PDB file of C-alpha atoms in Angstrom:
ATOM      1  CA  MET Y   1      12.516   7.113 -14.097  1.00  0.00           C
ATOM      2  CA  ASN Y   2      12.087  11.201 -14.035  1.00  0.00           C
ATOM      3  CA  THR Y   3       8.872  12.107 -15.188  1.00  0.00           C
ATOM      4  CA  LEU Y   4       7.196  10.012 -12.525  1.00  0.00           C
ATOM      5  CA  GLU Y   5       4.276  11.452 -10.997  1.00  0.00           C
ATOM      6  CA  ILE Y   6       2.786  10.080  -7.424  1.00  0.00           C
ATOM      7  CA  ARG Y   7      -0.615  11.900  -6.582  1.00  0.00           C
ATOM      8  CA  ALA Y   8      -3.720  11.360  -4.218  1.00  0.00           C
ATOM      9  CA  LEU Y   9      -6.267   9.172  -6.505  1.00  0.00           C
ATOM     10  CA  ASP Y  10      -9.731  10.643  -6.755  1.00  0.00           C
ATOM     11  CA  ASP Y  11     -12.532   7.873  -6.651  1.00  0.00           C
ATOM     12  CA  ASP Y  12     -13.727   8.095 -10.916  1.00  0.00           C
ATOM     13  CA  ALA Y  13     -14.300   4.809 -13.091  1.00  0.00           C
ATOM     14  CA  ARG Y  14     -11.326   5.436 -14.948  1.00  0.00           C
ATOM     15  CA  THR Y  15      -9.065   5.493 -11.902  1.00  0.00           C
ATOM     16  CA  SER Y  16     -11.181   2.119 -10.681  1.00  0.00           C
ATOM     17  CA  GLY Y  17     -10.335   0.809 -13.580  1.00  0.00           C
ATOM     18  CA  MET Y  18      -6.749   1.160 -14.100  1.00  0.00           C
ATOM     19  CA  LEU Y  19      -6.355   0.338 -10.154  1.00  0.00           C
ATOM     20  CA  ALA Y  20      -8.245  -3.447 -11.175  1.00  0.00           C
ATOM     21  CA  ASP Y  21      -6.229  -4.068 -13.821  1.00  0.00           C
ATOM     22  CA  LEU Y  22      -3.064  -3.390 -12.019  1.00  0.00           C
ATOM     23  CA  LEU Y  23      -4.799  -5.293  -8.681  1.00  0.00           C
ATOM     24  CA  ILE Y  24      -5.457  -8.294 -11.265  1.00  0.00           C
ATOM     25  CA  GLU Y  25      -1.856  -8.222 -12.601  1.00  0.00           C
ATOM     26  CA  THR Y  26      -0.199  -8.152  -9.529  1.00  0.00           C
ATOM     27  CA  VAL Y  27      -2.663 -11.267  -7.990  1.00  0.00           C
ATOM     28  CA  ALA Y  28      -1.672 -13.420 -11.439  1.00  0.00           C
ATOM     29  CA  ALA Y  29       2.037 -12.984 -10.580  1.00  0.00           C
ATOM     30  CA  GLY Y  30       1.697 -13.987  -6.949  1.00  0.00           C
ATOM     31  CA  GLY Y  31       1.617 -10.946  -5.185  1.00  0.00           C
ATOM     32  CA  SER Y  32      -0.081 -11.769  -1.787  1.00  0.00           C
ATOM     33  CA  VAL Y  33      -2.500  -8.582  -1.201  1.00  0.00           C
ATOM     34  CA  SER Y  34      -5.375 -10.884   0.134  1.00  0.00           C
ATOM     35  CA  PHE Y  35      -6.764 -12.018  -2.984  1.00  0.00           C
ATOM     36  CA  MET Y  36      -6.558 -15.171  -4.566  1.00  0.00           C
ATOM     37  CA  HIS Y  37      -6.259 -16.463  -8.065  1.00  0.00           C
ATOM     38  CA  PRO Y  38      -8.186 -15.557 -11.110  1.00  0.00           C
ATOM     39  CA  LEU Y  39      -9.378 -12.317  -9.798  1.00  0.00           C
ATOM     40  CA  SER Y  40     -12.241 -11.373 -11.374  1.00  0.00           C
ATOM     41  CA  PRO Y  41     -12.409  -7.471 -12.524  1.00  0.00           C
ATOM     42  CA  ASP Y  42     -15.494  -7.357 -10.920  1.00  0.00           C
ATOM     43  CA  ALA Y  43     -13.944  -7.553  -7.719  1.00  0.00           C
ATOM     44  CA  ALA Y  44     -10.946  -6.494  -8.536  1.00  0.00           C
ATOM     45  CA  TYR Y  45     -12.781  -2.647  -9.459  1.00  0.00           C
ATOM     46  CA  GLY Y  46     -15.420  -3.142  -6.985  1.00  0.00           C
ATOM     47  CA  PHE Y  47     -12.511  -3.130  -3.835  1.00  0.00           C
ATOM     48  CA  TRP Y  48     -10.946   0.056  -5.086  1.00  0.00           C
ATOM     49  CA  ARG Y  49     -14.363   1.284  -5.883  1.00  0.00           C
ATOM     50  CA  LYS Y  50     -15.111   0.942  -1.660  1.00  0.00           C
ATOM     51  CA  ALA Y  51     -11.134   1.751  -1.398  1.00  0.00           C
ATOM     52  CA  LEU Y  52     -11.611   4.988  -3.391  1.00  0.00           C
ATOM     53  CA  ALA Y  53     -14.718   6.085  -1.363  1.00  0.00           C
ATOM     54  CA  ALA Y  54     -13.062   5.913   1.947  1.00  0.00           C
ATOM     55  CA  ALA Y  55     -10.109   8.364   0.412  1.00  0.00           C
ATOM     56  CA  ALA Y  56     -12.822  10.311  -0.406  1.00  0.00           C
ATOM     57  CA  ARG Y  57     -14.224  10.200   3.607  1.00  0.00           C
ATOM     58  CA  GLY Y  58     -10.871  10.907   4.856  1.00  0.00           C
ATOM     59  CA  GLU Y  59     -10.394   7.246   5.906  1.00  0.00           C
ATOM     60  CA  ARG Y  60      -7.289   6.685   4.153  1.00  0.00           C
ATOM     61  CA  ALA Y  61      -5.365   8.075   1.173  1.00  0.00           C
ATOM     62  CA  VAL Y  62      -4.497   5.861  -2.444  1.00  0.00           C
ATOM     63  CA  LEU Y  63      -1.382   7.424  -3.809  1.00  0.00           C
ATOM     64  CA  GLY Y  64      -0.925   6.847  -7.493  1.00  0.00           C
ATOM     65  CA  ALA Y  65       2.228   6.841  -9.441  1.00  0.00           C
ATOM     66  CA  TRP Y  66       2.028   7.818 -13.389  1.00  0.00           C
ATOM     67  CA  HIS Y  67       3.937   7.788 -16.050  1.00  0.00           C
ATOM     68  CA  GLY Y  68       2.317  10.269 -18.536  1.00  0.00           C
ATOM     69  CA  GLU Y  69      -0.925   8.735 -18.486  1.00  0.00           C
ATOM     70  CA  THR Y  70      -0.359   5.252 -17.263  1.00  0.00           C
ATOM     71  CA  LEU Y  71      -1.122   4.608 -13.920  1.00  0.00           C
ATOM     72  CA  VAL Y  72       2.140   1.818 -12.900  1.00  0.00           C
ATOM     73  CA  GLY Y  73       2.185   1.819  -8.883  1.00  0.00           C
ATOM     74  CA  THR Y  74      -0.052   2.807  -5.808  1.00  0.00           C
ATOM     75  CA  VAL Y  75       0.410   2.333  -2.143  1.00  0.00           C
ATOM     76  CA  THR Y  76      -2.398   3.173   0.028  1.00  0.00           C
ATOM     77  CA  LEU Y  77      -2.406   4.683   3.440  1.00  0.00           C
ATOM     78  CA  LEU Y  78      -4.745   3.275   6.043  1.00  0.00           C
ATOM     79  CA  LEU Y  79      -5.276   6.356   8.728  1.00  0.00           C
ATOM     80  CA  ASP Y  80      -8.706   5.421  10.428  1.00  0.00           C
ATOM     81  CA  CYS Y  81      -7.319   3.843  13.459  1.00  0.00           C
ATOM     82  CA  PRO Y  82      -9.056   3.034  16.703  1.00  0.00           C
ATOM     83  CA  PRO Y  83      -9.241   6.277  18.919  1.00  0.00           C
ATOM     84  CA  ASN Y  84      -6.375   5.008  21.313  1.00  0.00           C
ATOM     85  CA  GLN Y  85      -3.892   4.548  17.994  1.00  0.00           C
ATOM     86  CA  PRO Y  86      -4.621   8.313  16.293  1.00  0.00           C
ATOM     87  CA  HIS Y  87      -0.810   8.748  16.181  1.00  0.00           C
ATOM     88  CA  ARG Y  88      -0.084   5.755  13.833  1.00  0.00           C
ATOM     89  CA  ALA Y  89      -1.206   4.460   9.988  1.00  0.00           C
ATOM     90  CA  GLU Y  90      -0.641   1.832   8.101  1.00  0.00           C
ATOM     91  CA  ILE Y  91       0.923   1.502   4.804  1.00  0.00           C
ATOM     92  CA  ALA Y  92      -1.640  -1.301   2.517  1.00  0.00           C
ATOM     93  CA  LYS Y  93      -1.642  -2.552  -0.897  1.00  0.00           C
ATOM     94  CA  LEU Y  94       1.864  -1.371  -2.263  1.00  0.00           C
ATOM     95  CA  MET Y  95       2.068  -2.525  -5.890  1.00  0.00           C
ATOM     96  CA  THR Y  96       4.465  -1.417  -9.077  1.00  0.00           C
ATOM     97  CA  ARG Y  97       3.159  -3.065 -12.861  1.00  0.00           C
ATOM     98  CA  LEU Y  98       5.539  -5.868 -14.146  1.00  0.00           C
ATOM     99  CA  ASP Y  99       6.786  -3.776 -16.577  1.00  0.00           C
ATOM    100  CA  HIS Y 100       7.812  -1.315 -14.416  1.00  0.00           C
ATOM    101  CA  ARG Y 101       9.734  -2.628 -11.703  1.00  0.00           C
ATOM    102  CA  GLY Y 102      13.415  -2.194 -10.839  1.00  0.00           C
ATOM    103  CA  GLN Y 103      12.958   1.754 -11.718  1.00  0.00           C
ATOM    104  CA  GLY Y 104      12.708   3.000  -7.827  1.00  0.00           C
ATOM    105  CA  ILE Y 105       8.890   3.331  -8.050  1.00  0.00           C
ATOM    106  CA  ALA Y 106       7.978   1.166  -4.875  1.00  0.00           C
ATOM    107  CA  MET Y 107      10.638   3.007  -3.119  1.00  0.00           C
ATOM    108  CA  ARG Y 108       9.423   6.677  -4.551  1.00  0.00           C
ATOM    109  CA  LEU Y 109       5.845   5.837  -3.185  1.00  0.00           C
ATOM    110  CA  MET Y 110       6.936   4.661   0.028  1.00  0.00           C
ATOM    111  CA  ARG Y 111       8.467   7.982   0.518  1.00  0.00           C
ATOM    112  CA  ALA Y 112       4.980   9.732  -0.745  1.00  0.00           C
ATOM    113  CA  ALA Y 113       2.994   7.483   1.921  1.00  0.00           C
ATOM    114  CA  GLU Y 114       5.751   8.644   4.622  1.00  0.00           C
ATOM    115  CA  LYS Y 115       5.613  12.369   4.147  1.00  0.00           C
ATOM    116  CA  LEU Y 116       1.619  11.998   4.010  1.00  0.00           C
ATOM    117  CA  ALA Y 117       1.633  10.236   7.221  1.00  0.00           C
ATOM    118  CA  VAL Y 118       3.768  12.829   8.622  1.00  0.00           C
ATOM    119  CA  GLU Y 119       1.337  16.099   7.422  1.00  0.00           C
ATOM    120  CA  LYS Y 120      -1.447  13.837   8.585  1.00  0.00           C
ATOM    121  CA  GLY Y 121       0.427  14.020  12.325  1.00  0.00           C
ATOM    122  CA  ARG Y 122       1.078  10.878  12.224  1.00  0.00           C
ATOM    123  CA  THR Y 123       4.557   9.353  14.385  1.00  0.00           C
ATOM    124  CA  LEU Y 124       4.453   5.570  13.632  1.00  0.00           C
ATOM    125  CA  LEU Y 125       3.580   3.306  10.493  1.00  0.00           C
ATOM    126  CA  VAL Y 126       3.083  -0.280  10.717  1.00  0.00           C
ATOM    127  CA  LEU Y 127       3.164  -2.765   7.487  1.00  0.00           C
ATOM    128  CA  ASP Y 128       2.887  -6.187   6.943  1.00  0.00           C
ATOM    129  CA  THR Y 129       4.434  -8.427   3.608  1.00  0.00           C
ATOM    130  CA  ALA Y 130       4.249 -12.173   2.805  1.00  0.00           C
ATOM    131  CA  SER Y 131       7.735 -14.155   4.125  1.00  0.00           C
ATOM    132  CA  GLU Y 132       7.293 -15.355   0.667  1.00  0.00           C
ATOM    133  CA  GLU Y 133       8.350 -12.977  -2.504  1.00  0.00           C
ATOM    134  CA  GLY Y 134       7.433 -10.001  -0.262  1.00  0.00           C
ATOM    135  CA  ALA Y 135       9.036  -6.585  -0.271  1.00  0.00           C
ATOM    136  CA  ALA Y 136      10.649  -6.864   3.279  1.00  0.00           C
ATOM    137  CA  GLY Y 137      14.028  -5.848   1.329  1.00  0.00           C
ATOM    138  CA  LEU Y 138      12.689  -2.902  -0.014  1.00  0.00           C
ATOM    139  CA  TYR Y 139      11.279  -2.398   3.794  1.00  0.00           C
ATOM    140  CA  GLU Y 140      14.429  -2.259   5.708  1.00  0.00           C
ATOM    141  CA  LYS Y 141      16.252  -0.087   3.239  1.00  0.00           C
ATOM    142  CA  LEU Y 142      13.616   2.071   3.880  1.00  0.00           C
ATOM    143  CA  GLY Y 143      14.201   1.860   7.537  1.00  0.00           C
ATOM    144  CA  PHE Y 144      11.374  -0.552   8.675  1.00  0.00           C
ATOM    145  CA  THR Y 145      12.113  -2.467  11.897  1.00  0.00           C
ATOM    146  CA  LEU Y 146      11.142  -6.118  11.370  1.00  0.00           C
ATOM    147  CA  THR Y 147       9.032  -6.915  15.107  1.00  0.00           C
ATOM    148  CA  GLY Y 148       8.495 -10.763  13.743  1.00  0.00           C
ATOM    149  CA  GLU Y 149       7.238 -13.259  11.739  1.00  0.00           C
ATOM    150  CA  ILE Y 150       3.569 -14.774  11.986  1.00  0.00           C
ATOM    151  CA  PRO Y 151       3.823 -18.145  10.477  1.00  0.00           C
ATOM    152  CA  ASP Y 152       0.877 -19.860   7.868  1.00  0.00           C
ATOM    153  CA  TYR Y 153      -0.936 -16.446   7.875  1.00  0.00           C
ATOM    154  CA  ALA Y 154      -2.673 -16.240   4.879  1.00  0.00           C
ATOM    155  CA  LEU Y 155      -3.060 -17.897   1.808  1.00  0.00           C
ATOM    156  CA  LYS Y 156      -1.087 -17.137  -1.391  1.00  0.00           C
ATOM    157  CA  PRO Y 157      -3.155 -16.255  -4.346  1.00  0.00           C
ATOM    158  CA  HIS Y 158      -2.107 -19.793  -6.144  1.00  0.00           C
ATOM    159  CA  GLY Y 159      -2.845 -21.850  -3.015  1.00  0.00           C
ATOM    160  CA  GLY Y 160      -0.427 -22.674  -0.185  1.00  0.00           C
ATOM    161  CA  LEU Y 161       0.102 -20.579   3.094  1.00  0.00           C
ATOM    162  CA  THR Y 162       2.585 -18.024   3.732  1.00  0.00           C
ATOM    163  CA  GLY Y 163       3.906 -16.614   6.790  1.00  0.00           C
ATOM    164  CA  THR Y 164       3.616 -12.530   7.291  1.00  0.00           C
ATOM    165  CA  LEU Y 165       6.399 -10.126   8.272  1.00  0.00           C
ATOM    166  CA  ILE Y 166       5.337  -7.358  10.593  1.00  0.00           C
ATOM    167  CA  TYR Y 167       7.342  -3.841  10.795  1.00  0.00           C
ATOM    168  CA  TRP Y 168       6.939  -1.024  12.329  1.00  0.00           C
ATOM    169  CA  LYS Y 169       8.831   2.740  11.837  1.00  0.00           C
ATOM    170  CA  ARG Y 170       8.921   5.804  14.043  1.00  0.00           C
ATOM    171  CA  ILE Y 171       8.379   8.778  11.702  1.00  0.00           C
ATOM    172  CA  GLY Y 172       7.890  13.044  12.298  1.00  0.00           C
ATOM    173  CA  ALA Y 173       8.598  14.185  15.470  1.00  0.00           C
ATOM    174  CA  ALA Y 174       7.593  12.718  18.269  1.00  0.00           C
ATOM    175  CA  VAL Y 175       3.810  14.137  19.604  1.00  0.00           C
ATOM    176  CA  GLN Y 176       2.282  13.826  23.204  1.00  0.00           C
ATOM    177  CA  PHE Y 177      -1.196  12.518  23.066  1.00  0.00           C
ATOM    178  CA  LEU Y 178      -3.333  13.170  25.911  1.00  0.00           C
ATOM    179  CA  PRO Y 179      -7.102  11.674  26.343  1.00  0.00           C
TER     180      PRO Y 179
END
C-alpha cells in the first residue's frame, strides 16, 4: 500500500468519529482492546475524544494510517509515565480496519510509533497483547521480547477470559537518567 500516510491525529469531531468506527469494528470482530461487544458509538466516540485531548496535552500520541481520506489504522504511544520511568513508553490500541488487514499497515504504524518514541528520548517500549488472537507474531517480527503471560487477564469482547502476553523492546540510544 504505497499511498499510505501515517500522521499524528488531531482532536476534532471528524477524526474521533472515524476512530470510533474503527474501534467498534475491531471489538465486534473480537479484538481485545479493553472494550466489550456491543460497544456503543457514544462510548467509542467519548473514549477517542479523551484520548485525543490527552494527545494534545503531550501525554500520548495517537497515530493514524490514512489511505486517501480513509482512516485504515491507528496506534497509540502512551508517554505519560511515572517520574521514575521517563525513559519508557507504552504501545496501545493498535488496530487496522478488517478490509485492510494483511497489507503491512500495522507494521508501518508500529515502526512510526517506535520512531516517535526515539524522537521523544525513550529507550524502552512495552506492550501487552491478548494470548488468544492477539498480535504476538507481529510484535516478535518487530524485535519485541516476550516477558511472560498473565493468565485470565481480561474478558474477551464476546465473553470468556483470555490471558495477556507482556512484551518489551529496547530502542534508540542508551540514555543515562540522573535524579
